[in-house]
mmCIF file of C-alpha atoms in Angstrom:
data_model
loop_
_atom_site.group_PDB
_atom_site.id
_atom_site.type_symbol
_atom_site.label_atom_id
_atom_site.label_comp_id
_atom_site.label_asym_id
_atom_site.label_seq_id
_atom_site.Cartn_x
_atom_site.Cartn_y
_atom_site.Cartn_z
ATOM 1 C CA UNK A 1 81.612 129.374 -183.564
ATOM 2 C CA UNK A 2 82.948 125.923 -182.739
ATOM 3 C CA UNK A 3 81.289 122.996 -180.992
ATOM 4 C CA UNK A 4 82.525 123.933 -177.498
ATOM 5 C CA UNK A 5 81.323 127.537 -177.895
ATOM 6 C CA UNK A 6 77.907 126.272 -178.960
ATOM 7 C CA UNK A 7 77.752 123.973 -175.923
ATOM 8 C CA UNK A 8 78.598 126.862 -173.593
ATOM 9 C CA UNK A 9 75.781 128.948 -175.067
ATOM 10 C CA UNK A 10 73.284 126.102 -174.688
ATOM 11 C CA UNK A 11 74.370 125.520 -171.089
ATOM 12 C CA UNK A 12 74.123 129.231 -170.326
ATOM 13 C CA UNK A 13 70.689 129.779 -171.861
ATOM 14 C CA UNK A 14 68.885 126.623 -170.700
ATOM 15 C CA UNK A 15 67.693 125.963 -167.174
ATOM 16 C CA UNK A 16 68.314 122.615 -165.501
ATOM 17 C CA UNK A 17 64.618 121.843 -165.769
ATOM 18 C CA UNK A 18 64.636 122.595 -169.495
ATOM 19 C CA UNK A 19 67.640 120.348 -170.152
ATOM 20 C CA UNK A 20 65.961 117.521 -168.259
ATOM 21 C CA UNK A 21 62.828 117.928 -170.401
ATOM 22 C CA UNK A 22 65.008 117.961 -173.527
ATOM 23 C CA UNK A 23 66.729 114.772 -172.352
ATOM 24 C CA UNK A 24 63.357 113.096 -171.820
ATOM 25 C CA UNK A 25 62.161 114.193 -175.261
ATOM 26 C CA UNK A 26 65.269 113.017 -177.091
ATOM 27 C CA UNK A 27 65.377 109.629 -175.359
ATOM 28 C CA UNK A 28 61.710 108.989 -176.184
ATOM 29 C CA UNK A 29 62.509 109.822 -179.821
ATOM 30 C CA UNK A 30 65.406 107.349 -179.708
ATOM 31 C CA UNK A 31 63.126 104.642 -178.306
ATOM 32 C CA UNK A 32 60.639 105.317 -181.125
ATOM 33 C CA UNK A 33 63.398 105.111 -183.750
ATOM 34 C CA UNK A 34 64.547 101.800 -182.283
ATOM 35 C CA UNK A 35 60.964 100.521 -182.431
ATOM 36 C CA UNK A 36 60.865 101.392 -186.144
ATOM 37 C CA UNK A 37 64.172 99.632 -186.702
ATOM 38 C CA UNK A 38 63.057 96.538 -184.775
ATOM 39 C CA UNK A 39 59.857 96.344 -186.828
ATOM 40 C CA UNK A 40 62.009 96.355 -189.939
ATOM 41 C CA UNK A 41 64.232 93.635 -188.519
ATOM 42 C CA UNK A 42 61.174 91.549 -187.667
ATOM 43 C CA UNK A 43 60.191 91.662 -191.337
ATOM 44 C CA UNK A 44 57.024 93.666 -190.743
ATOM 45 C CA UNK A 45 58.172 96.166 -193.323
ATOM 46 C CA UNK A 46 61.395 96.233 -195.262
ATOM 47 C CA UNK A 47 62.367 99.548 -196.750
ATOM 48 C CA UNK A 48 66.009 99.812 -197.619
ATOM 49 C CA UNK A 49 67.694 102.937 -198.851
ATOM 50 C CA UNK A 50 70.184 102.321 -201.623
ATOM 51 C CA UNK A 51 73.149 103.411 -199.469
ATOM 52 C CA UNK A 52 72.169 101.319 -196.454
ATOM 53 C CA UNK A 53 71.217 98.313 -198.555
ATOM 54 C CA UNK A 54 74.849 97.923 -199.573
ATOM 55 C CA UNK A 55 75.827 97.882 -195.910
ATOM 56 C CA UNK A 56 73.054 95.415 -195.085
ATOM 57 C CA UNK A 57 71.293 97.906 -192.836
ATOM 58 C CA UNK A 58 67.746 99.162 -193.264
ATOM 59 C CA UNK A 59 67.014 102.835 -193.779
ATOM 60 C CA UNK A 60 65.519 102.914 -190.267
ATOM 61 C CA UNK A 61 69.011 102.424 -188.826
ATOM 62 C CA UNK A 62 69.886 105.958 -189.954
ATOM 63 C CA UNK A 63 67.037 107.239 -187.784
ATOM 64 C CA UNK A 64 68.457 105.366 -184.802
ATOM 65 C CA UNK A 65 71.887 106.916 -185.423
ATOM 66 C CA UNK A 66 70.436 110.420 -185.709
ATOM 67 C CA UNK A 67 68.430 110.077 -182.507
ATOM 68 C CA UNK A 68 71.376 108.514 -180.662
ATOM 69 C CA UNK A 69 73.499 111.499 -181.734
ATOM 70 C CA UNK A 70 70.839 113.864 -180.359
ATOM 71 C CA UNK A 71 70.719 111.923 -177.097
ATOM 72 C CA UNK A 72 74.523 111.939 -176.803
ATOM 73 C CA UNK A 73 74.563 115.733 -177.188
ATOM 74 C CA UNK A 74 71.908 116.237 -174.522
ATOM 75 C CA UNK A 75 73.767 113.819 -172.221
ATOM 76 C CA UNK A 76 76.917 115.951 -172.575
ATOM 77 C CA UNK A 77 74.983 119.095 -171.659
ATOM 78 C CA UNK A 78 73.177 117.324 -168.804
ATOM 79 C CA UNK A 79 76.439 116.065 -167.307
ATOM 80 C CA UNK A 80 77.981 119.538 -167.577
ATOM 81 C CA UNK A 81 74.989 121.292 -166.017
ATOM 82 C CA UNK A 82 74.008 118.889 -163.237
ATOM 83 C CA UNK A 83 76.994 116.865 -162.134
ATOM 84 C CA UNK A 84 80.196 117.823 -160.329
ATOM 85 C CA UNK A 85 83.653 116.285 -160.603
ATOM 86 C CA UNK A 86 82.934 113.610 -157.987
ATOM 87 C CA UNK A 87 79.782 112.597 -159.871
ATOM 88 C CA UNK A 88 81.842 112.355 -163.051
ATOM 89 C CA UNK A 89 84.232 109.932 -161.327
ATOM 90 C CA UNK A 90 81.241 107.804 -160.334
ATOM 91 C CA UNK A 91 79.975 108.062 -163.921
ATOM 92 C CA UNK A 92 83.343 106.806 -165.227
ATOM 93 C CA UNK A 93 83.391 103.932 -162.709
ATOM 94 C CA UNK A 94 79.883 102.849 -163.719
ATOM 95 C CA UNK A 95 80.873 102.975 -167.384
ATOM 96 C CA UNK A 96 84.013 100.906 -166.751
ATOM 97 C CA UNK A 97 82.006 98.301 -164.836
ATOM 98 C CA UNK A 98 79.162 98.131 -167.350
ATOM 99 C CA UNK A 99 81.536 97.825 -170.311
ATOM 100 C CA UNK A 100 82.251 94.208 -169.339
ATOM 101 C CA UNK A 101 78.539 93.405 -169.155
ATOM 102 C CA UNK A 102 77.597 95.204 -172.369
ATOM 103 C CA UNK A 103 80.408 93.589 -174.374
ATOM 104 C CA UNK A 104 78.915 90.180 -173.519
ATOM 105 C CA UNK A 105 75.532 91.104 -174.998
ATOM 106 C CA UNK A 106 74.474 90.040 -178.481
ATOM 107 C CA UNK A 107 73.744 92.923 -180.896
ATOM 108 C CA UNK A 108 69.974 92.444 -180.619
ATOM 109 C CA UNK A 109 70.237 92.529 -176.825
ATOM 110 C CA UNK A 110 72.185 95.789 -177.062
ATOM 111 C CA UNK A 111 69.398 97.314 -179.158
ATOM 112 C CA UNK A 112 66.747 96.126 -176.684
ATOM 113 C CA UNK A 113 68.772 97.472 -173.766
ATOM 114 C CA UNK A 114 69.203 100.818 -175.548
ATOM 115 C CA UNK A 115 65.450 101.043 -176.081
ATOM 116 C CA UNK A 116 64.646 100.149 -172.458
ATOM 117 C CA UNK A 117 67.247 102.583 -171.127
ATOM 118 C CA UNK A 118 65.842 105.333 -173.318
ATOM 119 C CA UNK A 119 62.513 104.978 -171.535
ATOM 120 C CA UNK A 120 64.231 104.728 -168.147
ATOM 121 C CA UNK A 121 66.254 107.883 -168.808
ATOM 122 C CA UNK A 122 63.142 109.813 -169.811
ATOM 123 C CA UNK A 123 61.385 108.779 -166.606
ATOM 124 C CA UNK A 124 64.467 109.454 -164.452
ATOM 125 C CA UNK A 125 64.977 112.903 -166.024
ATOM 126 C CA UNK A 126 61.381 113.894 -165.366
ATOM 127 C CA UNK A 127 61.545 112.501 -161.826
ATOM 128 C CA UNK A 128 64.691 114.561 -161.161
ATOM 129 C CA UNK A 129 62.969 117.644 -162.528
ATOM 130 C CA UNK A 130 60.145 117.106 -160.053
ATOM 131 C CA UNK A 131 62.601 116.429 -157.206
ATOM 132 C CA UNK A 132 64.359 119.727 -157.954
ATOM 133 C CA UNK A 133 61.228 121.553 -156.880
ATOM 134 C CA UNK A 134 58.095 121.910 -158.935
ATOM 135 C CA UNK A 135 54.418 122.300 -158.237
ATOM 136 C CA UNK A 136 54.218 118.514 -158.499
ATOM 137 C CA UNK A 137 56.561 117.265 -155.740
ATOM 138 C CA UNK A 138 57.827 113.713 -155.371
ATOM 139 C CA UNK A 139 58.980 111.807 -152.265
ATOM 140 C CA UNK A 140 62.224 110.979 -154.114
ATOM 141 C CA UNK A 141 65.078 113.211 -153.017
ATOM 142 C CA UNK A 142 66.979 115.259 -155.560
ATOM 143 C CA UNK A 143 70.188 113.395 -154.688
ATOM 144 C CA UNK A 144 68.597 109.967 -155.224
ATOM 145 C CA UNK A 145 67.031 111.096 -158.495
ATOM 146 C CA UNK A 146 70.397 112.452 -159.704
ATOM 147 C CA UNK A 147 72.127 109.160 -158.847
ATOM 148 C CA UNK A 148 69.546 107.105 -160.714
ATOM 149 C CA UNK A 149 69.766 109.320 -163.795
ATOM 150 C CA UNK A 150 73.583 109.244 -163.703
ATOM 151 C CA UNK A 151 73.541 105.450 -163.639
ATOM 152 C CA UNK A 152 71.217 105.265 -166.657
ATOM 153 C CA UNK A 153 73.269 107.840 -168.579
ATOM 154 C CA UNK A 154 76.441 105.868 -167.888
ATOM 155 C CA UNK A 155 74.985 102.629 -169.193
ATOM 156 C CA UNK A 156 73.528 104.083 -172.392
ATOM 157 C CA UNK A 157 76.853 105.751 -173.183
ATOM 158 C CA UNK A 158 78.528 102.335 -172.920
ATOM 159 C CA UNK A 159 75.858 100.865 -175.190
ATOM 160 C CA UNK A 160 76.533 103.607 -177.747
ATOM 161 C CA UNK A 161 80.264 102.866 -177.600
ATOM 162 C CA UNK A 162 79.797 99.130 -177.992
ATOM 163 C CA UNK A 163 76.934 99.013 -180.498
ATOM 164 C CA UNK A 164 77.945 101.617 -183.071
ATOM 165 C CA UNK A 165 80.841 101.150 -185.469
ATOM 166 C CA UNK A 166 83.640 103.706 -185.738
ATOM 167 C CA UNK A 167 82.084 105.023 -188.951
ATOM 168 C CA UNK A 168 78.691 105.342 -187.277
ATOM 169 C CA UNK A 169 80.260 107.151 -184.322
ATOM 170 C CA UNK A 170 81.909 109.573 -186.758
ATOM 171 C CA UNK A 171 78.496 110.183 -188.369
ATOM 172 C CA UNK A 172 76.990 110.702 -184.916
ATOM 173 C CA UNK A 173 79.694 113.240 -184.054
ATOM 174 C CA UNK A 174 78.939 115.195 -187.239
ATOM 175 C CA UNK A 175 75.198 115.115 -186.462
ATOM 176 C CA UNK A 176 75.870 116.155 -182.856
ATOM 177 C CA UNK A 177 78.096 119.046 -183.916
ATOM 178 C CA UNK A 178 75.484 120.306 -186.391
ATOM 179 C CA UNK A 179 72.704 119.987 -183.825
ATOM 180 C CA UNK A 180 74.737 121.896 -181.224
ATOM 181 C CA UNK A 181 75.160 124.733 -183.716
ATOM 182 C CA UNK A 182 71.442 124.804 -184.622
ATOM 183 C CA UNK A 183 70.442 124.563 -180.950
ATOM 184 C CA UNK A 184 72.739 127.442 -180.010
ATOM 185 C CA UNK A 185 71.376 129.583 -182.842
ATOM 186 C CA UNK A 186 67.762 128.889 -181.867
ATOM 187 C CA UNK A 187 68.444 129.794 -178.240
ATOM 188 C CA UNK A 188 70.118 133.021 -179.376
ATOM 189 C CA UNK A 189 67.026 133.818 -181.448
ATOM 190 C CA UNK A 190 68.663 133.551 -184.847
ATOM 191 C CA UNK A 191 66.261 132.875 -187.694
ATOM 192 C CA UNK A 192 66.353 129.753 -189.833
ATOM 193 C CA UNK A 193 68.003 127.644 -187.143
#
């Protein structure tokens, strides 16, 4: 099964509420990985893997890449499941606008923004889940919650594009493809996924 087939299975077997919870979980994990990386950068602890030491990057950076890949996969599924073609045009316009802003940021500012947005996405995803109708209602409308989440998703995608190198993006794609396969297998009930 290829990547697209795996995505279709995930989208078919997960509810919108479940994908929003998954998005919240993955973005919190990304924020935690960034915290670990920032601690390393601050000199609080310096553990370098041999491979990353040659590139001048701490081992914690690999954790950030892995979590960013997970987040990017869940963003793809979220966009497919919750947003229509008009929303996708808005998403593209936000990304085009934010690209100018993000390019002007220093690398450390991009990392800080990625961490902050990870928290914001988690909160926005959970707020949208509540707005979609749960036993814990919110005064925020579903439409407003969707718009806020779409904006946050657009900005973090631009940050991913601008912060990660081409090689890192290739690694993230490989991680994302593998995760999509494992996710699909787990949802289908296959063992050892």
